[in-house]
C-alpha cells in the first residue's frame, strides 16, 4: 500500500486549549514554511494591550521564507526555550497564551506544553514512513545535553537536568521537567533528556532544548521507500483511527476484507447520525443524556467493508506451505439460549424437509445480506466427538453451519472461495461447550445453521489464559429471556486473531447503532431494587451496562480440554451514587432453561476505593481495581462493548464525588483521546466545596455510618473558616475508628474552603503507628502539581504520616492545623531504643522545610514529643524560608535540653513568629535565658507562659522593655508565681499605649492578692470613665487578702468590660457581701463570672437581699454566671436564699445571659425563675441545668414562656431528666419492697388520686366478707415500674417538643420573621407527675399485669355480689365518682378518655 509523498497529510495543526486557568493558541508546522496568523477570538481580540501584535518583533520571534516563529506566553524564559526548540527543529510555530501568572507559572507552563504536544501529535498523523527514532547532543558553553526520542505512541519521559536554583528568570526550574513530561504525554512519544554537565542553569536548559530540537528533526524525517508503513502495530479503541499493519491492509486470507473501525466519509449519512445506546438512563429522568462518546460509530463505519463483499483473493504461496492450520475456532457454549423459533431449527431430523430457493433466500435475508468473513470450523461435542462446521459473519449475524456446502446454499457469494477450497487450507476451530453434548446440526440448508444476532453481543475480547494459541471470546445475551452464551475462537496466527477480533467488533458495533436493543423494563426494575437495598439508588446517578466478568488465569499453559473448565459470567455493571455494583442476571422463569454462564454472586465496591482503571487496546476487555485501606486489592476483569462509556462514566462518578480534586487518586490507564471526552461535573449549589458529598462517598466506600461523624465550621476563628472535628455522635463511643478517621481526612484533601483544620481533643491513637502492608496512595508522595517528594524512607511511613502529608500538600489555602491532645502516647524512657515520635512532626515539618505546603501554624499542645520530633522541628525552624507563624508546644513533656533546642531554632523565625506557647512543660527556665530568646521576636501577638517553671530571683518574669516592644493581643501567665516586680512590669505595660491591642489577660493561680489586682485595674484604666475592652481572668487567687482594695476598685468602676473570678474562697461572708454590694454601683463591667464561690455556710438573708438589689439596680451587666459546684468532696452554692435574690431580675433591664447551674433550685427555684420570665423582657439565654429540676418543675418553666417572647434559649434539662428518672426507679424499688395492708373500704370523699391509688394497690372486692378481714396490698411488678418510667420519659419528650416550638416562635419574633399558624398556638397546660405514686398511678391506667389481674378479680367478685349491693348502691358510687371529678387537679384533667373510663370502673368496683 505504498503511496506517494504528495498524498501524505499536511503536517500542520492549529490547537485552541481553554481551561479555567489558561487560554492558549498554538499553530504548528513541523516542516516549516509559511504559517498563518493565529485567529482572533473572545479571549484574544484583534487589539490587546497586554499581548503584542503578531507582526511585531519580540524577544522570541523571527520570520524567514523557511521559518516563521512568534511566541508570547508571558514567561520570558519559556518563550526563549520554545523559540530555540522551534528554530533548531525546523518548525514554523506561533504560540500565545493567557494564564494565571498572578498565582504562579505552573498552569501556564503546563498547558502550553500540553497544547504544543497535542499539535505535534496531530501533525504526525498516522506516523507512517517516518524515521521514528532520533538522538542528538548539543553543547552551550560549559553545558552539554543529550536527547533521545522515539515516536512510539507509548508516552514516557525521563529527565535529568541537575538545576541548582529554583528559578531561571520567571520560570520555575521544576516546571521545565514537568512541562516536557506533559509534552511527551500529549505528543505520545518516548523522550529521554539528560544534561550531562554544566555550571549555569540557563546553559543547562538551553542546551537540553536544542538537543531535543535536533533529535526531533531526525525522528520526523520521512524515509524514502517506506511511505505508508506503520511504525508499530497499534490499536487505540478510543481513537477515530486505527493503525494497521501491512498484513491487515492486504486482502483477507479468506477472500474478504476485514471490517475497519476507522471512520469514513463514505458511510451512510443516515447511519452516521445515530449513536449507540451505551448505557441505560432511568425512565424517571425527563431527558436521557446522550452517550459520552460518539467516537464508537466513527470508528466503525468504514466506507465499503460493511456494505458489500470484496473480491476473492488467492492465499499467498508462503501461507499455503504452512504446516499448521492458520486458525482454530470455538463453538457456542450453549444452544439452550436460542429463541423458540431458532431452537426448532436445531432439532435433529432423519430427513430434512425440502425448502425451495425462495425459503432459503428468506432465511438468508433474515441472517444478513452481506458476507464479511467466513471460515471452516471443527466442533467438539464431547470428549473425542468432533464435527466440521462453517462460520459465516454477516452484517447482522454470526452464523454456524454444519458444512461449507450448507453455508454455500445460504450464501452463494462465497462460491468462488469454495471452488478453490481444495488447494487452500481452511480456517478450522476446535470448540467447547459448557454442556456435555451439543445439539446435532441438521442436514438441511435451512435446519443446519445457528445464528447469533450481532446486536446481542455483549463483548468481544482476547482471553489471556496462558494457552499456546490466541483465543477470542464472543459473549452475547438475549435481553428479554436473560439467556447468555459464548463463542470461543482459538487461532495460531496473531494476525488472524486481530482480523477476526476487529471484524466481529466492527460489525457488532454497526449492528447496535442500526438496531439497538434497550434494557427491558423488568431488568431495570430488578437492578433498581437491588441498589435500593444497598441504599445506593438515585435516578440522577444511575448508569447500567451489560458486561462480562471474565475468567482469569495468569501464567502457565493449558490444553484445549481446559476450555470447558473456564467460565465467564454475563451480568450488569451498575454505577450508583457511591458504589459500583456487579448485579447478576435475574433468574429465568422458564422451566428447563439453562445457560453456560455460571451464576454470579453480586458484589459492590465503593467508588472512592477505586485504585486503577485499565482499558485494553484490542477488544472490549478492561479491568477495575479497588482497594480499601489495610486490605488487599480486589480486581474485576471485565469486558463490554460499552467499555468507552463505562470508563467515562466511572471517571465522571469519581469526579462528581471529589469535584475539587485536581488529581484523582487512581491510575487512569486509558487511551489519551478519552481525555477530550470527559464529562463536566456540577459542583455548584453546595457549601464548603461539596465537602459533605465527598465525606458521604468515603463513608459509603469504607462502610461506615456518616451520621456518627460530627463536625462544625467556625467562621469566627482567626484563620476562618475553620473545620473542627467533634467527638463521635454515638453515645457509647468516645473514639473514631480507623476508617472513620480516614474518611474525614481524605475528604478534606484539595478543599480550598477551610483555612484551618482542627482535630482538637479527637483521639487519633488508632492511626498512630499503623502501617498498610497492602500498598500506599501516591497522593501522599506527590506535590499538588504532581512532582514527587523524594523524602527519605517515605514509602515506609505509617498511615498517619501519609494522610497528614497528603492533607498538607493538596490544599493551597490551608494555613493552620490543630492537633491538641489528639494523641495519648507517652515517649518510652528506655535509652536503648529510639522513640519514633508522635509522627505528626515527621509528616509536616519536612514539608515546611522544603516549602511544599502553606501550613505555617501547627498546634501540638498536649502531644508528648520525643527526640525524633525535636529533630524534625529544629530542622524546619532553622530554615528561614519556612515562615512559621506560631510555636504551640504546651504540655508536651519537654525538658530543659529539648526546650532550649526548639527556642534556639525558632530564632531564625524572628520576623514571622506571632504566637508562642510553651506552657506546662517540665523545663525549668532562667528568666535571663528566656529573656534572651523572646527579645528577638518582634511581632509576637500571643504568649502563653502558663505554669512555666522558673528559677527564683528578684527579676521580673518578663522585663518591662520586652513587653513595651510588643503589641500583644493575648497574654497568659496562669500558674506562674508572680513576684512584685512582675506585677509592676505588667502594670507598666497596661498603662502604656502599646497595650491597647490586648484583649485577653490570664492571671489565674498566680497567688495574687486583692491589692495586686487593684494595682492592675488602676493601671489599665488609662482614660477615666471609659472602660477597658479587656477580659481579665483572676481565678483561684488569694483575693480575701486586702479585699477592701478590690472592693474599692470595683465600686469606682475601674474594672474592664469582662472579668472572671471563679472559685473565690471566703472565710468571712461579709467580704463577699461587700463585693456584691460594690457590683451594684459598678458601671463598666458587662460580663462577670463569679461562679463556684465558696462560703462558710449558705448565703445569709442579708447577702441574698443585697444580691436581690444588685440584680434590680445594676444597669451594665449583660452576662452573669453565678453557678455553683457539685463535687464529690466539696459543694459550693448559695443555698435556698438564692430564690429570693432571683426575684430582683424582674426589674432588671440589661441582663441578657444568666448562668445558674449546680445551685439545687428544685421546684421552688424553678417557680421563681418562671415568675421572672413572666415579667422580664431582656433575658435571651438561661443556662440552668444540674438543679434537680423534675418534670413538674420543667413544665412550670415552659408554661411561663407562653407570654415571654424574648427568651431564645432554655436547656432541655437532659441531665436533670436522667436524675429524675433514676429517682423514680429508686422510689419504685422502695414501694416494691414494702408490704402495707388495708382493712377498711375505700373512703367515699377521698380525692381521685387516693381513690385510684387504693383501687390499684389493693385487691378489688366489695363483698362484706372481704371487708371484714385485712387484705395484703399487691406489690408493684417490674412491668408496672417500666411503664411508669416510660410514661415519664414520654412526658419529658412532650415538654421538650413544646420548648422547641416556643423557642422557634421567639426566634421568629426577634428576627422579624412572620409567624405560622402553628407558631402562635400552644397547647393547654399539661399535667405533671410530682411523685412515684402518681407516675405508677398513671402508668397502671394502661394495660399492665397488675391492673389486668386486679380488674379481672374485682369484676368477678362484683358480679357475685351484685344482688347484695343493689342498684341504689351503684347510684351512690356513681355520684361519688362525679363528686371526685370536680376535685380533679390540673394533672388528672389531662388524662385521656380511656384512662378516665378505666378509673371510673375501678372506683365503682
Tab-separated table of N, CA and C in Angstrom, residues 804-922:
chain	number	residue	atom	x	y	z
A	804	UNK	N	-1.508	12.855	56.764
A	804	UNK	CA	-1.261	14.263	57.075
A	804	UNK	C	-0.428	14.924	55.989
A	805	UNK	N	0.499	14.190	55.383
A	805	UNK	CA	1.253	14.740	54.267
A	805	UNK	C	0.332	15.072	53.100
A	806	UNK	N	-0.541	14.150	52.757
A	806	UNK	CA	-1.473	14.399	51.652
A	806	UNK	C	-2.371	15.586	51.957
A	807	UNK	N	-2.811	15.719	53.200
A	807	UNK	CA	-3.684	16.822	53.578
A	807	UNK	C	-2.962	18.158	53.454
A	808	UNK	N	-1.713	18.209	53.890
A	808	UNK	CA	-0.964	19.466	53.835
A	808	UNK	C	-0.505	19.807	52.423
A	809	UNK	N	-0.258	18.800	51.612
A	809	UNK	CA	0.258	19.047	50.264
A	809	UNK	C	-0.822	19.508	49.296
A	810	UNK	N	-2.027	19.017	49.444
A	810	UNK	CA	-3.038	19.208	48.403
A	810	UNK	C	-3.891	20.451	48.588
A	811	UNK	N	-3.831	21.127	49.717
A	811	UNK	CA	-4.665	22.300	49.949
A	811	UNK	C	-3.789	23.545	49.956
A	812	UNK	N	-4.083	24.462	49.041
A	812	UNK	CA	-3.276	25.673	48.939
A	812	UNK	C	-3.603	26.687	50.027
A	813	UNK	N	-4.856	26.742	50.453
A	813	UNK	CA	-5.261	27.771	51.406
A	813	UNK	C	-5.196	27.328	52.848
A	814	UNK	N	-4.820	26.120	53.090
A	814	UNK	CA	-4.728	25.627	54.458
A	814	UNK	C	-3.521	26.240	55.141
A	815	UNK	N	-3.761	26.917	56.277
A	815	UNK	CA	-2.686	27.603	56.986
A	815	UNK	C	-2.419	27.020	58.371
A	816	UNK	N	-3.442	26.487	59.013
A	816	UNK	CA	-3.278	26.060	60.405
A	816	UNK	C	-3.822	24.656	60.597
A	817	UNK	N	-3.085	23.838	61.363
A	817	UNK	CA	-3.502	22.500	61.743
A	817	UNK	C	-3.376	22.377	63.252
A	818	UNK	N	-4.464	21.969	63.897
A	818	UNK	CA	-4.500	21.880	65.358
A	818	UNK	C	-4.654	20.414	65.757
A	819	UNK	N	-3.630	19.891	66.451
A	819	UNK	CA	-3.646	18.501	66.923
A	819	UNK	C	-3.620	18.444	68.456
A	820	UNK	N	-4.170	19.426	69.109
A	820	UNK	CA	-4.104	19.494	70.571
A	820	UNK	C	-4.765	18.269	71.199
A	821	UNK	N	-3.994	17.582	72.017
A	821	UNK	CA	-4.480	16.463	72.824
A	821	UNK	C	-5.140	15.378	71.975
A	822	UNK	N	-4.641	15.151	70.766
A	822	UNK	CA	-5.218	14.120	69.906
A	822	UNK	C	-4.489	12.785	70.043
A	823	UNK	N	-3.325	12.774	70.679
A	823	UNK	CA	-2.584	11.536	70.904
A	823	UNK	C	-2.307	11.404	72.396
A	824	UNK	N	-2.497	10.213	72.910
A	824	UNK	CA	-2.302	9.979	74.344
A	824	UNK	C	-0.990	9.266	74.644
A	825	UNK	N	-0.148	9.102	73.650
A	825	UNK	CA	1.102	8.365	73.831
A	825	UNK	C	2.044	9.116	74.760
A	826	UNK	N	2.882	8.357	75.437
A	826	UNK	CA	3.960	8.906	76.259
A	826	UNK	C	5.261	8.280	75.765
A	827	UNK	N	6.272	9.079	75.442
A	827	UNK	CA	7.512	8.515	74.902
A	827	UNK	C	8.143	7.508	75.846
A	828	UNK	N	8.785	6.516	75.258
A	828	UNK	CA	9.451	5.481	76.057
A	828	UNK	C	10.665	6.070	76.756
A	829	UNK	N	10.876	5.638	77.972
A	829	UNK	CA	12.011	6.114	78.766
A	829	UNK	C	13.254	5.270	78.546
A	830	UNK	N	13.133	4.181	77.795
A	830	UNK	CA	14.257	3.284	77.579
A	830	UNK	C	15.275	3.953	76.668
A	831	UNK	N	16.503	4.099	77.141
A	831	UNK	CA	17.554	4.749	76.354
A	831	UNK	C	18.070	3.870	75.231
A	832	UNK	N	17.818	2.574	75.303
A	832	UNK	CA	18.361	1.670	74.288
A	832	UNK	C	17.625	1.798	72.961
A	833	UNK	N	16.364	2.137	72.971
A	833	UNK	CA	15.579	2.232	71.743
A	833	UNK	C	15.160	3.678	71.516
A	834	UNK	N	15.247	4.114	70.280
A	834	UNK	CA	14.887	5.484	69.927
A	834	UNK	C	13.393	5.539	69.609
A	835	UNK	N	12.703	6.428	70.308
A	835	UNK	CA	11.273	6.593	70.091
A	835	UNK	C	11.044	7.245	68.728
A	836	UNK	N	10.113	6.690	67.965
A	836	UNK	CA	9.830	7.237	66.635
A	836	UNK	C	9.071	8.546	66.686
A	837	UNK	N	8.541	8.900	67.842
A	837	UNK	CA	7.877	10.177	67.989
A	837	UNK	C	6.386	10.093	67.728
A	838	UNK	N	5.764	11.258	67.696
A	838	UNK	CA	4.319	11.320	67.520
A	838	UNK	C	3.905	11.176	66.061
A	839	UNK	N	4.865	11.217	65.128
A	839	UNK	CA	4.691	11.093	63.678
A	839	UNK	C	4.016	12.312	63.052
A	840	UNK	N	3.437	13.204	63.836
A	840	UNK	CA	2.880	14.432	63.266
A	840	UNK	C	4.008	15.332	62.777
A	841	UNK	N	5.042	15.434	63.575
A	841	UNK	CA	6.202	16.237	63.170
A	841	UNK	C	6.881	15.632	61.950
A	842	UNK	N	6.968	14.315	61.898
A	842	UNK	CA	7.567	13.644	60.746
A	842	UNK	C	6.786	13.937	59.471
A	843	UNK	N	5.494	14.103	59.589
A	843	UNK	CA	4.667	14.320	58.405
A	843	UNK	C	4.733	15.751	57.906
A	844	UNK	N	4.740	16.724	58.814
A	844	UNK	CA	4.520	18.113	58.407
A	844	UNK	C	5.794	18.944	58.295
A	845	UNK	N	6.705	18.826	59.231
A	845	UNK	CA	7.830	19.759	59.258
A	845	UNK	C	8.814	19.575	58.103
A	846	UNK	N	9.061	18.368	57.588
A	846	UNK	CA	9.878	18.286	56.364
A	846	UNK	C	9.236	18.999	55.171
A	847	UNK	N	7.918	18.995	55.092
A	847	UNK	CA	7.244	19.730	54.017
A	847	UNK	C	7.416	21.229	54.206
A	848	UNK	N	7.348	21.677	55.463
A	848	UNK	CA	7.570	23.095	55.726
A	848	UNK	C	9.000	23.502	55.388
A	849	UNK	N	9.940	22.634	55.685
A	849	UNK	CA	11.340	22.955	55.404
A	849	UNK	C	11.593	23.098	53.911
A	850	UNK	N	10.896	22.329	53.100
A	850	UNK	CA	11.077	22.399	51.642
A	850	UNK	C	10.055	23.312	50.974
A	851	UNK	N	9.254	24.018	51.747
A	851	UNK	CA	8.240	24.950	51.235
A	851	UNK	C	7.272	24.257	50.277
A	852	UNK	N	6.875	23.062	50.627
A	852	UNK	CA	5.935	22.311	49.802
A	852	UNK	C	4.506	22.455	50.299
A	853	UNK	N	4.300	23.205	51.363
A	853	UNK	CA	2.958	23.411	51.901
A	853	UNK	C	2.851	24.833	52.416
A	854	UNK	N	1.630	25.333	52.472
A	854	UNK	CA	1.388	26.665	53.021
A	854	UNK	C	1.053	26.630	54.501
A	855	UNK	N	1.057	25.463	55.105
A	855	UNK	CA	0.793	25.350	56.539
A	855	UNK	C	1.961	25.966	57.301
A	856	UNK	N	1.658	26.965	58.118
A	856	UNK	CA	2.707	27.634	58.893
A	856	UNK	C	2.347	27.762	60.369
A	857	UNK	N	1.269	27.096	60.777
A	857	UNK	CA	0.858	27.135	62.192
A	857	UNK	C	0.425	25.727	62.571
A	858	UNK	N	1.255	25.031	63.328
A	858	UNK	CA	0.983	23.666	63.763
A	858	UNK	C	0.860	23.669	65.279
A	859	UNK	N	-0.299	23.286	65.773
A	859	UNK	CA	-0.566	23.270	67.214
A	859	UNK	C	-0.366	21.845	67.718
A	860	UNK	N	0.587	21.690	68.634
A	860	UNK	CA	0.933	20.376	69.179
A	860	UNK	C	0.686	20.305	70.686
A	861	UNK	N	-0.115	21.184	71.226
A	861	UNK	CA	-0.360	21.187	72.668
A	861	UNK	C	-0.932	19.851	73.123
A	862	UNK	N	-0.378	19.317	74.193
A	862	UNK	CA	-0.887	18.076	74.758
A	862	UNK	C	-0.383	16.820	74.090
A	863	UNK	N	0.463	16.947	73.070
A	863	UNK	CA	1.045	15.790	72.390
A	863	UNK	C	2.495	15.655	72.845
A	864	UNK	N	2.811	14.587	73.516
A	864	UNK	CA	4.153	14.414	74.053
A	864	UNK	C	5.136	14.163	72.913
A	865	UNK	N	6.233	14.905	72.951
A	865	UNK	CA	7.206	14.868	71.874
A	865	UNK	C	8.451	14.101	72.306
A	866	UNK	N	8.995	13.346	71.357
A	866	UNK	CA	10.224	12.593	71.590
A	866	UNK	C	11.388	13.310	70.909
A	867	UNK	N	12.588	12.749	71.066
A	867	UNK	CA	13.774	13.377	70.468
A	867	UNK	C	13.658	13.449	68.950
A	868	UNK	N	13.033	12.438	68.330
A	868	UNK	CA	12.865	12.471	66.878
A	868	UNK	C	11.995	13.647	66.458
A	869	UNK	N	10.970	13.935	67.234
A	869	UNK	CA	10.114	15.086	66.921
A	869	UNK	C	10.882	16.388	67.064
A	870	UNK	N	11.712	16.483	68.080
A	870	UNK	CA	12.508	17.695	68.280
A	870	UNK	C	13.431	17.918	67.080
A	871	UNK	N	13.991	16.841	66.560
A	871	UNK	CA	14.882	16.975	65.400
A	871	UNK	C	14.124	17.507	64.185
A	872	UNK	N	12.916	17.008	63.955
A	872	UNK	CA	12.129	17.492	62.811
A	872	UNK	C	11.786	18.970	62.976
A	873	UNK	N	11.391	19.369	64.194
A	873	UNK	CA	11.031	20.770	64.430
A	873	UNK	C	12.242	21.671	64.233
A	874	UNK	N	13.377	21.261	64.775
A	874	UNK	CA	14.583	22.095	64.679
A	874	UNK	C	15.060	22.218	63.227
A	875	UNK	N	15.026	21.101	62.491
A	875	UNK	CA	15.475	21.137	61.098
A	875	UNK	C	14.623	22.089	60.262
A	876	UNK	N	13.350	22.167	60.563
A	876	UNK	CA	12.487	23.090	59.822
A	876	UNK	C	12.624	24.514	60.340
A	877	UNK	N	12.814	24.683	61.638
A	877	UNK	CA	12.874	26.022	62.225
A	877	UNK	C	14.090	26.799	61.749
A	878	UNK	N	15.212	26.131	61.522
A	878	UNK	CA	16.418	26.850	61.102
A	878	UNK	C	16.363	27.273	59.640
A	879	UNK	N	15.340	26.804	58.910
A	879	UNK	CA	15.146	27.267	57.537
A	879	UNK	C	14.349	28.562	57.574
A	880	UNK	N	14.992	29.673	57.299
A	880	UNK	CA	14.329	30.963	57.423
A	880	UNK	C	13.152	31.094	56.473
A	881	UNK	N	13.190	30.347	55.372
A	881	UNK	CA	12.124	30.445	54.377
A	881	UNK	C	10.842	29.734	54.813
A	882	UNK	N	10.860	29.065	55.961
A	882	UNK	CA	9.661	28.362	56.420
A	882	UNK	C	8.542	29.321	56.808
A	883	UNK	N	8.903	30.479	57.368
A	883	UNK	CA	7.919	31.496	57.758
A	883	UNK	C	6.902	30.956	58.758
A	884	UNK	N	7.382	30.310	59.813
A	884	UNK	CA	6.471	29.841	60.853
A	884	UNK	C	5.800	31.032	61.539
A	885	UNK	N	4.506	30.905	61.789
A	885	UNK	CA	3.777	31.952	62.492
A	885	UNK	C	3.584	31.642	63.961
A	886	UNK	N	3.765	30.394	64.358
A	886	UNK	CA	3.455	30.045	65.744
A	886	UNK	C	4.298	28.860	66.176
A	887	UNK	N	4.495	28.782	67.486
A	887	UNK	CA	5.122	27.633	68.134
A	887	UNK	C	4.245	27.271	69.318
A	888	UNK	N	3.386	26.275	69.124
A	888	UNK	CA	2.460	25.835	70.169
A	888	UNK	C	2.860	24.447	70.631
A	889	UNK	N	3.634	24.391	71.728
A	889	UNK	CA	4.121	23.119	72.251
A	889	UNK	C	3.857	23.052	73.751
A	890	UNK	N	2.683	23.501	74.177
A	890	UNK	CA	2.330	23.424	75.588
A	890	UNK	C	1.972	22.008	76.007
A	891	UNK	N	2.364	21.649	77.219
A	891	UNK	CA	2.067	20.338	77.796
A	891	UNK	C	2.543	19.213	76.861
A	892	UNK	N	3.782	19.325	76.422
A	892	UNK	CA	4.372	18.325	75.525
A	892	UNK	C	5.458	17.505	76.210
A	893	UNK	N	5.607	17.659	77.527
A	893	UNK	CA	6.589	16.868	78.262
A	893	UNK	C	8.029	17.231	77.962
A	894	UNK	N	8.289	18.480	77.569
A	894	UNK	CA	9.645	18.880	77.193
A	894	UNK	C	10.484	19.176	78.430
A	895	UNK	N	11.729	18.766	78.346
A	895	UNK	CA	12.677	19.025	79.421
A	895	UNK	C	13.616	20.154	79.002
A	896	UNK	N	14.608	20.450	79.853
A	896	UNK	CA	15.447	21.637	79.642
A	896	UNK	C	16.134	21.613	78.278
A	897	UNK	N	16.782	20.503	77.924
A	897	UNK	CA	17.543	20.444	76.674
A	897	UNK	C	16.631	20.600	75.471
A	898	UNK	N	15.525	19.885	75.456
A	898	UNK	CA	14.615	19.958	74.314
A	898	UNK	C	14.048	21.362	74.162
A	899	UNK	N	13.694	22.011	75.279
A	899	UNK	CA	13.130	23.354	75.193
A	899	UNK	C	14.145	24.337	74.639
A	900	UNK	N	15.377	24.241	75.064
A	900	UNK	CA	16.405	25.167	74.583
A	900	UNK	C	16.702	24.929	73.097
A	901	UNK	N	16.674	23.683	72.653
A	901	UNK	CA	16.923	23.402	71.236
A	901	UNK	C	15.833	24.035	70.369
A	902	UNK	N	14.594	23.877	70.782
A	902	UNK	CA	13.495	24.422	69.973
A	902	UNK	C	13.534	25.946	69.975
A	903	UNK	N	13.730	26.576	71.149
A	903	UNK	CA	13.755	28.031	71.206
A	903	UNK	C	14.932	28.590	70.419
A	904	UNK	N	16.051	27.897	70.451
A	904	UNK	CA	17.211	28.350	69.680
A	904	UNK	C	16.931	28.265	68.187
A	905	UNK	N	16.291	27.198	67.761
A	905	UNK	CA	15.975	27.086	66.341
A	905	UNK	C	14.957	28.120	65.894
A	906	UNK	N	14.011	28.468	66.759
A	906	UNK	CA	12.983	29.428	66.392
A	906	UNK	C	13.509	30.848	66.260
A	907	UNK	N	14.741	31.097	66.674
A	907	UNK	CA	15.310	32.433	66.494
A	907	UNK	C	15.389	32.802	65.007
A	908	UNK	N	15.467	31.806	64.144
A	908	UNK	CA	15.507	32.086	62.702
A	908	UNK	C	14.159	32.550	62.176
A	909	UNK	N	13.101	32.379	62.963
A	909	UNK	CA	11.761	32.798	62.560
A	909	UNK	C	11.361	34.100	63.250
A	910	UNK	N	12.325	34.912	63.630
A	910	UNK	CA	12.039	36.117	64.404
A	910	UNK	C	11.166	37.119	63.650
A	911	UNK	N	11.217	37.089	62.339
A	911	UNK	CA	10.460	38.072	61.562
A	911	UNK	C	9.023	37.641	61.286
A	912	UNK	N	8.693	36.403	61.552
A	912	UNK	CA	7.349	35.923	61.225
A	912	UNK	C	6.603	35.351	62.415
A	913	UNK	N	7.280	35.000	63.494
A	913	UNK	CA	6.627	34.335	64.625
A	913	UNK	C	5.656	35.287	65.309
A	914	UNK	N	4.405	34.865	65.435
A	914	UNK	CA	3.349	35.685	66.017
A	914	UNK	C	2.826	35.128	67.336
A	915	UNK	N	3.000	33.845	67.579
A	915	UNK	CA	2.442	33.234	68.780
A	915	UNK	C	3.412	32.192	69.306
A	916	UNK	N	3.517	32.135	70.628
A	916	UNK	CA	4.386	31.138	71.244
A	916	UNK	C	3.698	30.613	72.504
A	917	UNK	N	3.658	29.285	72.609
A	917	UNK	CA	3.016	28.618	73.739
A	917	UNK	C	3.943	27.514	74.219
A	918	UNK	N	4.586	27.725	75.364
A	918	UNK	CA	5.488	26.722	75.941
A	918	UNK	C	5.012	26.362	77.347
A	919	UNK	N	3.732	26.449	77.579
A	919	UNK	CA	3.172	26.276	78.917
A	919	UNK	C	3.223	24.824	79.364
A	920	UNK	N	3.241	24.646	80.677
A	920	UNK	CA	3.019	23.345	81.309
A	920	UNK	C	3.981	22.272	80.820
A	921	UNK	N	5.267	22.587	80.770
A	921	UNK	CA	6.299	21.609	80.448
A	921	UNK	C	7.210	21.412	81.647
A	922	UNK	N	8.069	20.393	81.564
A	922	UNK	CA	8.966	20.086	82.669
A	922	UNK	C	10.169	21.020	82.709
